[in-house]
Coordinates of C-alpha atoms and ligand atoms in Angstrom, one line a residue:
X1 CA 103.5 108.3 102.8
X2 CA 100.2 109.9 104.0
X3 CA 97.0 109.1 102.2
X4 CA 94.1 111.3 102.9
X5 CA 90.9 109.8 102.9
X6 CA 88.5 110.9 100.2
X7 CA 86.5 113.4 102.1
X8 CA 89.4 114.9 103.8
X9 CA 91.1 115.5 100.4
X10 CA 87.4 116.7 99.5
X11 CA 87.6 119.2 102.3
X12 CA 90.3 120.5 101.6
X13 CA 89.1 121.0 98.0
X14 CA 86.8 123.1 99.5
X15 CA 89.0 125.1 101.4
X16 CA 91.2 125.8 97.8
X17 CA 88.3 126.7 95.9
X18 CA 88.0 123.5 93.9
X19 CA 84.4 122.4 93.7
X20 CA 83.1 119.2 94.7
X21 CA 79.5 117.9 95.2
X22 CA 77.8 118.4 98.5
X23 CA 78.6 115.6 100.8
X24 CA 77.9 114.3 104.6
X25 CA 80.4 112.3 105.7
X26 CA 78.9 109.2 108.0
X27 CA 79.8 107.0 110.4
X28 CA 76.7 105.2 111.6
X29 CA 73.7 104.2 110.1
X30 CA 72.1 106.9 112.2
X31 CA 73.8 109.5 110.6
X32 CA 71.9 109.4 107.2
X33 CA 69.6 111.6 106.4
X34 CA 66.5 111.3 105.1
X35 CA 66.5 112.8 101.4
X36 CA 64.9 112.7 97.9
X37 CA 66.6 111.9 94.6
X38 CA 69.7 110.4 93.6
X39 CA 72.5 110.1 95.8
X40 CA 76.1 108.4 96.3
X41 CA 77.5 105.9 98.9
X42 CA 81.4 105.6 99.4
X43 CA 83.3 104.1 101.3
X44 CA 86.0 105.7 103.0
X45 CA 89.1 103.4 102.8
X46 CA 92.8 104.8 102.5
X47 CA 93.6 102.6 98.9
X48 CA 91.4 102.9 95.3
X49 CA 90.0 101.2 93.1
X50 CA 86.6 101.2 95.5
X51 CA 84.4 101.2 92.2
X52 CA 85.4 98.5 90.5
X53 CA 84.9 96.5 94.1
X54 CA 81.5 97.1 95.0
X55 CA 82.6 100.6 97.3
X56 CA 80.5 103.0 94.9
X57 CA 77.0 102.3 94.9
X58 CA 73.8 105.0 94.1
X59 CA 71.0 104.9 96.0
X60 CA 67.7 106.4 96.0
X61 CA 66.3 106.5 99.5
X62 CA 67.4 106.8 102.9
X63 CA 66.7 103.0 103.2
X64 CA 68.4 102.4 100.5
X65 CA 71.5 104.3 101.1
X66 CA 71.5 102.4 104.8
X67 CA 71.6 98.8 103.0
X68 CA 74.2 99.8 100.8
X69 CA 76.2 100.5 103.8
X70 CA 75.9 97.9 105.7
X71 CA 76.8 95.9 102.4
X72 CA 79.6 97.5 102.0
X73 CA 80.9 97.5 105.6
X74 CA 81.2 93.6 104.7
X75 CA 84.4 94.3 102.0
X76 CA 87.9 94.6 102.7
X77 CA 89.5 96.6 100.4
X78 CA 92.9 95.8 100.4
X79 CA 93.1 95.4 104.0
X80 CA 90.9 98.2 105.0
X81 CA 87.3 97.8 106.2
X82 CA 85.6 101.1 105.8
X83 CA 85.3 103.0 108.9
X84 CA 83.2 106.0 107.3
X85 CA 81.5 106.3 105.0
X86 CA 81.0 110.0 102.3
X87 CA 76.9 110.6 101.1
X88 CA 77.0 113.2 98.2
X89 CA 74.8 114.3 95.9
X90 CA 74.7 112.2 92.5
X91 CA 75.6 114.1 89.3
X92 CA 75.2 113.4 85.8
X93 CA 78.5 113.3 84.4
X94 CA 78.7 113.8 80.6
X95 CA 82.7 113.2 80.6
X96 CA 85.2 111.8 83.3
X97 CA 88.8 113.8 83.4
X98 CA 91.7 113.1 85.1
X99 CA 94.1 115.6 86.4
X100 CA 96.7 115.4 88.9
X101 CA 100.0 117.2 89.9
X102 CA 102.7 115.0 91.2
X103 CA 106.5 114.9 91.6
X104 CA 108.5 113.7 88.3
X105 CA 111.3 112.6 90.0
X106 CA 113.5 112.7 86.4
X107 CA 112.8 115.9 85.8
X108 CA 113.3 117.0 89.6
X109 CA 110.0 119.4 89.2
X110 CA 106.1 118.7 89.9
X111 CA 104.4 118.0 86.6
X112 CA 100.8 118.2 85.4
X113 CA 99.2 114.9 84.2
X114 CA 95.8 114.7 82.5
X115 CA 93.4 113.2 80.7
X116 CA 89.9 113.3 78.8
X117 CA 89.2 109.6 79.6
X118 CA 89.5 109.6 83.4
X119 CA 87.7 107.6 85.9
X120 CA 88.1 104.4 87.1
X121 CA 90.5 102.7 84.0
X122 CA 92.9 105.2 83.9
X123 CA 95.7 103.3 84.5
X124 CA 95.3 101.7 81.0
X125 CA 94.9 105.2 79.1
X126 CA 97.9 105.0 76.8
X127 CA 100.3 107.5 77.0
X128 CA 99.7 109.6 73.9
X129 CA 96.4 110.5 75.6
X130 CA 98.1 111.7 78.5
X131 CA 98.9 115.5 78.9
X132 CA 102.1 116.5 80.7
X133 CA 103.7 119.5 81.5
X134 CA 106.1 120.4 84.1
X135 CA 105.8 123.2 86.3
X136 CA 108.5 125.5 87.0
X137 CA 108.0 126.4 90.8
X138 CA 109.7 129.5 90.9
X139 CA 106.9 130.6 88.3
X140 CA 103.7 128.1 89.1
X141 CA 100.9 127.9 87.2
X142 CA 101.0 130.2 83.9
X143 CA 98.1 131.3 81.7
X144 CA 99.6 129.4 78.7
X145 CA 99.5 126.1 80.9
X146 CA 96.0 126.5 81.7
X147 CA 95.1 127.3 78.3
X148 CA 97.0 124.7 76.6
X149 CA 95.2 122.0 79.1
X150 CA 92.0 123.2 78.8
X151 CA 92.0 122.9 74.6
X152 CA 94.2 119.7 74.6
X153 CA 90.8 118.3 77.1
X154 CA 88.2 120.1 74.6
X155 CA 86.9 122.2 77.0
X156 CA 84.5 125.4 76.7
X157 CA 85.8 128.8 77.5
X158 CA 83.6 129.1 80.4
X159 CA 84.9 125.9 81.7
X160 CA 88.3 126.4 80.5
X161 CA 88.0 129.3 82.7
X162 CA 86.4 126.8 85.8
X163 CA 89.6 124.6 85.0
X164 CA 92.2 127.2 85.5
X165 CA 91.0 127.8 89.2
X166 CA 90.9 124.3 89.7
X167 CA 94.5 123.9 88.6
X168 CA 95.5 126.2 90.5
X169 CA 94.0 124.9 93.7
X170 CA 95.4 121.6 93.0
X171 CA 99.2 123.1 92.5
X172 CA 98.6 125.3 95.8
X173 CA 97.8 122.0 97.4
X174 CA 100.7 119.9 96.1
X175 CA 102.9 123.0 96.8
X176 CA 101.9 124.0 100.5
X177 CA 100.9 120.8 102.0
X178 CA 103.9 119.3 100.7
X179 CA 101.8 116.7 98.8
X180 CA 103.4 113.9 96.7
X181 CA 101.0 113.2 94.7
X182 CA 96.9 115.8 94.1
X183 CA 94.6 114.4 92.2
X184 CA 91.4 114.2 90.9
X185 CA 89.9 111.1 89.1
X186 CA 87.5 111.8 87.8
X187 CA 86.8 115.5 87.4
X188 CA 83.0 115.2 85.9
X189 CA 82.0 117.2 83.1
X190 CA 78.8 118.3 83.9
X191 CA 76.3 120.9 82.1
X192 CA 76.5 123.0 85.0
X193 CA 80.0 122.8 85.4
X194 CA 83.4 120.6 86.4
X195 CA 83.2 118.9 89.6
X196 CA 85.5 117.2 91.5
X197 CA 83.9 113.7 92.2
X198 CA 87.2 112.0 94.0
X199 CA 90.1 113.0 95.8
X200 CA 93.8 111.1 96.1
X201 CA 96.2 113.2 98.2
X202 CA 99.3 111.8 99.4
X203 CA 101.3 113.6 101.8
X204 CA 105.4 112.9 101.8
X205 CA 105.1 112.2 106.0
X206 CA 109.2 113.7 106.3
X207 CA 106.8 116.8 105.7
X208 CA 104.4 116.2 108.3
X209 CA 106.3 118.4 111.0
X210 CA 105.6 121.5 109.3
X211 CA 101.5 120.5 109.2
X212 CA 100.7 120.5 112.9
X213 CA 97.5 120.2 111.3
X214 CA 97.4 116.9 110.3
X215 CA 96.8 114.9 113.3
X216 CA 97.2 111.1 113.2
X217 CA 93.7 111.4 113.5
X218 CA 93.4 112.7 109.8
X219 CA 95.1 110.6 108.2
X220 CA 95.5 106.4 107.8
X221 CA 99.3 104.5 107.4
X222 CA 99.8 101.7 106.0
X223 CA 98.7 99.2 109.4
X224 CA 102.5 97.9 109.1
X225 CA 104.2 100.8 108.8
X226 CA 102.2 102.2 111.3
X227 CA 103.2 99.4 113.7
X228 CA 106.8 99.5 112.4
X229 CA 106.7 103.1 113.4
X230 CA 106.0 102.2 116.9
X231 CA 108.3 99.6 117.4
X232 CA 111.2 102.2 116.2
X233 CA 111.8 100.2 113.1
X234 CA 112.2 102.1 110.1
X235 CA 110.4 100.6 107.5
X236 CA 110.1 100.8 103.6
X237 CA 107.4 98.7 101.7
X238 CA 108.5 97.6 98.1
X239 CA 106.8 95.3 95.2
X240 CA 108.9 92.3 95.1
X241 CA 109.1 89.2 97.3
X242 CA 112.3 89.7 98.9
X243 CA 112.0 90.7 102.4
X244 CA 115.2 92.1 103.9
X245 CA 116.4 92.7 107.4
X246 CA 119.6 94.8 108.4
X247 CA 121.2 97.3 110.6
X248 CA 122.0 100.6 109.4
X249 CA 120.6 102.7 106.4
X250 CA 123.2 102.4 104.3
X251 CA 123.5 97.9 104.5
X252 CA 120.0 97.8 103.9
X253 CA 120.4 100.1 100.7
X254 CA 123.7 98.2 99.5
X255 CA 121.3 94.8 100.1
X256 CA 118.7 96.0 98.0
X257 CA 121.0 97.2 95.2
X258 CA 122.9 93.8 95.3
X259 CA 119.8 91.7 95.6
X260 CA 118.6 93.9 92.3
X261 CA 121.7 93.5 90.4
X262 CA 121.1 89.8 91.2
X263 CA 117.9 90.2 89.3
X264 CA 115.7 89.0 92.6
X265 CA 113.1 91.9 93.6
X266 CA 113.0 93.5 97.6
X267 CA 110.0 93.6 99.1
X268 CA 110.3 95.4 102.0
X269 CA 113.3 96.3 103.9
X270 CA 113.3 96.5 108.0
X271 CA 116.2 98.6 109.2
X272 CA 117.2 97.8 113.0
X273 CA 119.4 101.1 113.2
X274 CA 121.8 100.8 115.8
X275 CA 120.4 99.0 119.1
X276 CA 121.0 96.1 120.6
X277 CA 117.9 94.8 121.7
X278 CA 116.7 91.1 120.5
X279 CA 113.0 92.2 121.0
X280 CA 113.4 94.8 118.1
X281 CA 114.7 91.7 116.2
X282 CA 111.8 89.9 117.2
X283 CA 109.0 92.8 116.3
X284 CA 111.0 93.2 112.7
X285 CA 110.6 89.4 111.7
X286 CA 106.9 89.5 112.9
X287 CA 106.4 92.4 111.0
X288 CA 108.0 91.5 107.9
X289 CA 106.0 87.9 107.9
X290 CA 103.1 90.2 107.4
X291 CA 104.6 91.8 104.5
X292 CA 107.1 89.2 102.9
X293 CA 106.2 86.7 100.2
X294 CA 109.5 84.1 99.5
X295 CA 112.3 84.5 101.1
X296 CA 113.7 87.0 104.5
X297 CA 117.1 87.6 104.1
X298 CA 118.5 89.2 107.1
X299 CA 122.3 90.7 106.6
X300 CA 123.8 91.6 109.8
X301 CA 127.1 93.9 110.1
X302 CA 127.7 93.1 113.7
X303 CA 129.1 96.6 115.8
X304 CA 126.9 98.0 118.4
X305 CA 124.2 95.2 116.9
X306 CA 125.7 92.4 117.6
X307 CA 125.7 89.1 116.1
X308 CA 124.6 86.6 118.8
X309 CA 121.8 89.2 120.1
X310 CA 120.3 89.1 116.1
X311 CA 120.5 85.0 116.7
X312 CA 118.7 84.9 119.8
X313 CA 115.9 87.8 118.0
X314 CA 115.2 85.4 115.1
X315 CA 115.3 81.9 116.7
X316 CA 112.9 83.7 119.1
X317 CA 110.8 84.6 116.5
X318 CA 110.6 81.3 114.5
X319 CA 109.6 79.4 117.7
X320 CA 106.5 82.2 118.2
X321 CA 105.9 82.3 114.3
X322 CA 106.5 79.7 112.5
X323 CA 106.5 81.6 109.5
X324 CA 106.0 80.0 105.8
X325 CA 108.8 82.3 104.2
X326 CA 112.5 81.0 103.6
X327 CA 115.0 82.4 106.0
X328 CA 118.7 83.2 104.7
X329 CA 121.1 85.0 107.2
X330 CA 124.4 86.4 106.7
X331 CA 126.1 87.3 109.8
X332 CA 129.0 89.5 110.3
X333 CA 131.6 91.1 113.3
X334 CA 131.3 91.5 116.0
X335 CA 130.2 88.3 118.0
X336 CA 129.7 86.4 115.2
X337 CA 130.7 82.8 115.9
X338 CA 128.5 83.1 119.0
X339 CA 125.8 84.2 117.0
X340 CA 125.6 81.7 114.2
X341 CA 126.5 78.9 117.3
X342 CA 123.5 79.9 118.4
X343 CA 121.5 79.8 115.0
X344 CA 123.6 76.5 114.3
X345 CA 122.0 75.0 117.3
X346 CA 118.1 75.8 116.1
X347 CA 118.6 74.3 112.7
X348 CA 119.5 77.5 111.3
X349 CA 122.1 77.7 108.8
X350 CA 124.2 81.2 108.1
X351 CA 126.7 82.4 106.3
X352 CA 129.0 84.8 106.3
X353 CA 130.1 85.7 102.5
X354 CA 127.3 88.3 101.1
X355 CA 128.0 87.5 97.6
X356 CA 126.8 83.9 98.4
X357 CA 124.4 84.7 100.6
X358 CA 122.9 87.1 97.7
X359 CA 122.8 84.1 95.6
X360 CA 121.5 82.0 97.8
X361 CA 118.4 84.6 98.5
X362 CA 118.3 84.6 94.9
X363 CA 117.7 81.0 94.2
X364 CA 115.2 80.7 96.9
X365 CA 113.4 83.2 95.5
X366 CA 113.0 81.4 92.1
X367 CA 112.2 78.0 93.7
Ligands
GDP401 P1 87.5 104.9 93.0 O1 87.0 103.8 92.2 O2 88.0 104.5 94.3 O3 88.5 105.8 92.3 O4 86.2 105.8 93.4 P2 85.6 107.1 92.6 O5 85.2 108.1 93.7 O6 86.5 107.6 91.5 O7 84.3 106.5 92.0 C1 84.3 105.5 91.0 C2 83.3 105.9 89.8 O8 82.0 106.0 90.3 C3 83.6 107.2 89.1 O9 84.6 107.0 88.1 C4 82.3 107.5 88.5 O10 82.1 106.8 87.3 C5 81.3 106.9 89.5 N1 80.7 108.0 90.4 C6 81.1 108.4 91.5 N2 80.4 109.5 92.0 C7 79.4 109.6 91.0 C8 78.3 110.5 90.8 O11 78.0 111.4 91.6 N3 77.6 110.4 89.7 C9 77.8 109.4 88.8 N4 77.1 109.3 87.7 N5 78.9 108.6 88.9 C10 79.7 108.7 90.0
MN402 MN1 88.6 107.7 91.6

């Protein structure tokens, strides 16, 4: 996944005719200008949630708007210090809306979600305040969607008409820049109009080819995926506290399906592929004791990986580590009695059985 940040999802607003307030998007203190009235600071950090932190702040000077930056350069949201920051006009918002388009993937089409209580606690809007409607893409967006949305958010005809365009700019987005996820949150009602005060765009980065575009410039990875990228580790971040280690796409999804039917919850999975290289071994256990909480189960099917070159990766890797997560590690084919001699001989215990080696991943986890 690709997340733009806020003023490049702004900008490319812009470019689809959805209207947003003027901005200037800064990067030193330098950069601000001197103006008069009521403006926004923002920080520019790939994650949400920045108002209910301290990221949002209005100022009413040039001094002021300086201080709040340099405040705000002190927080870490989530990981990520702000390395820009976005200056727009304030507006006075009468109403906050949400509206999004976004892949329902048990429907298999891109619906509509939104909402006349937007802003920053929509995640606890219950769902029969929700609006969705899925979009047939051979079709788009039809007049009855637009004006079913704009009556079910109690909107005006003149800004029934404003929310129409904006729709459509928002599906042409999702659609052509082969988005995951387009949204606005909130939209502000205003008296002179709907405006577009945030931006989420998340671009599915299988898509990225096709947008020569989108430099790596533009847009921000995760730091560990970014990092697993570069190491030639595939690597999938999940919610649990599982971490999981294996070679091959397919043993690292029959893992996570075991370790699920087990009732324990992945979370993250390293795939090796098919080298044999202990360093890779070595990157993917540093890289996963960033991410993983409990326990690290790695579950070796020895072939072209082999066994004893996955032993000599992880006892590596403990001695540089020492990490404070449990290790469990089921090793399989080829060169496998070297390869748990060799764990054996660090004070590392394997097994071979993957039922009891599920288990035992299991009950570690719920220690
Ligand atoms: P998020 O918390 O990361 O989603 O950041 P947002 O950009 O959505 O800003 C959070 C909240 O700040 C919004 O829901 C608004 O309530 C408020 N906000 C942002 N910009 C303005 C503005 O120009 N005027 C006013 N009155 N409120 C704003
Ligand atoms: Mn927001």
């Amino acid at each position: 996944m690709v997340d733009f940040l806020e003023y490049e999802g702004k900008e490319l607003f812009k470019r689809y005719g959805i209207p947003v307030p003027n901005f200037h998007v800064i990067r030193a203190p330098e950069d601000v200008p001197e103006f008069n009235g009521r403006m926004v600071v923002k920080a520019q950090v790939p994650t949400g949630g920045r108002g209910k932190r301290g990221g949002v702040r209005i100022v009413n000077s040039r001094d002021e708007a300086i201080k709040a930056i340099q405040e705000i350069s002190q927080i870490s949201f989530d990981g990520f210090k702000p390395e820009a920051f976005v200056l727009e006009d304030a507006v006075n918002v009468k109403r906050e809306l949400y509206i999004s388009v976004t892949l329902d993937r048990s429907v298999e089409l891109p619906i509509v979600l939104a909402s006349a209580e937007g802003g920053v606690d929509i995640n606890s809007v219950p769902q029969e305040k929700i609006y969705r409607h899925a979009i047939n893409p051979f079709v788009g967006v039809t007049q009855y969607l637009k004006r079913e949305l704009s009556s079910f958010l109690g909107l005006s005809s003149e800004k029934a008409e404003q929310l129409g365009k904006i729709l459509e700019g928002l599906y042409k987005i999702y659609d052509e820049m082969d988005a995951s996820l387009a949204e606005i949150n909130p939209l502000a009602d205003t008296d002179s109009g709907l405006l577009a005060l945030d931006s989420k765009i998340t671009i599915e980065d299988d898509a990225l080819f096709r947008h020569k575009d989108i430099t790596p410039k533009y847009y921000i990875l995760d730091p560990v995926e970014r990092e697993a990228k570069e190491k030639g580790l595939a690597f999938v971040k999940l919610e649990g506290d599982i971490g999981i280690i294996a070679n091959g796409a397919g043993l690292n999804m029959a893992t996570i399906d075991l370790i699920a039917l087990n009732g324990g919850k992945p979370a993250d999975f390293f795939d090796l592929g098919g080298t044999d290289d202990p360093q890779k071994v070595v990157d993917a256990l540093r890289l996963a004791s960033k991410v993983t909480h409990k326990v690290l189960f790695v579950n070796i099917f020895g072939g072209v990986t082999k066994c004893d070159t996955v032993a000599r990766g992880i006892v590596q890797a403990f001695k540089e580590l020492k990490p404070s997560f449990k290790l469990v590690v089921r090793v399989r084919g080829a060169n496998e009695d070297e390869g748990r001699r060799i764990l054996e001989e660090n004070g590392i215990r394997s097994l071979l059985n993957l039922d009891e080696a599920v288990k035992e991943v299991i009950r570690l986890a719920g220690e």
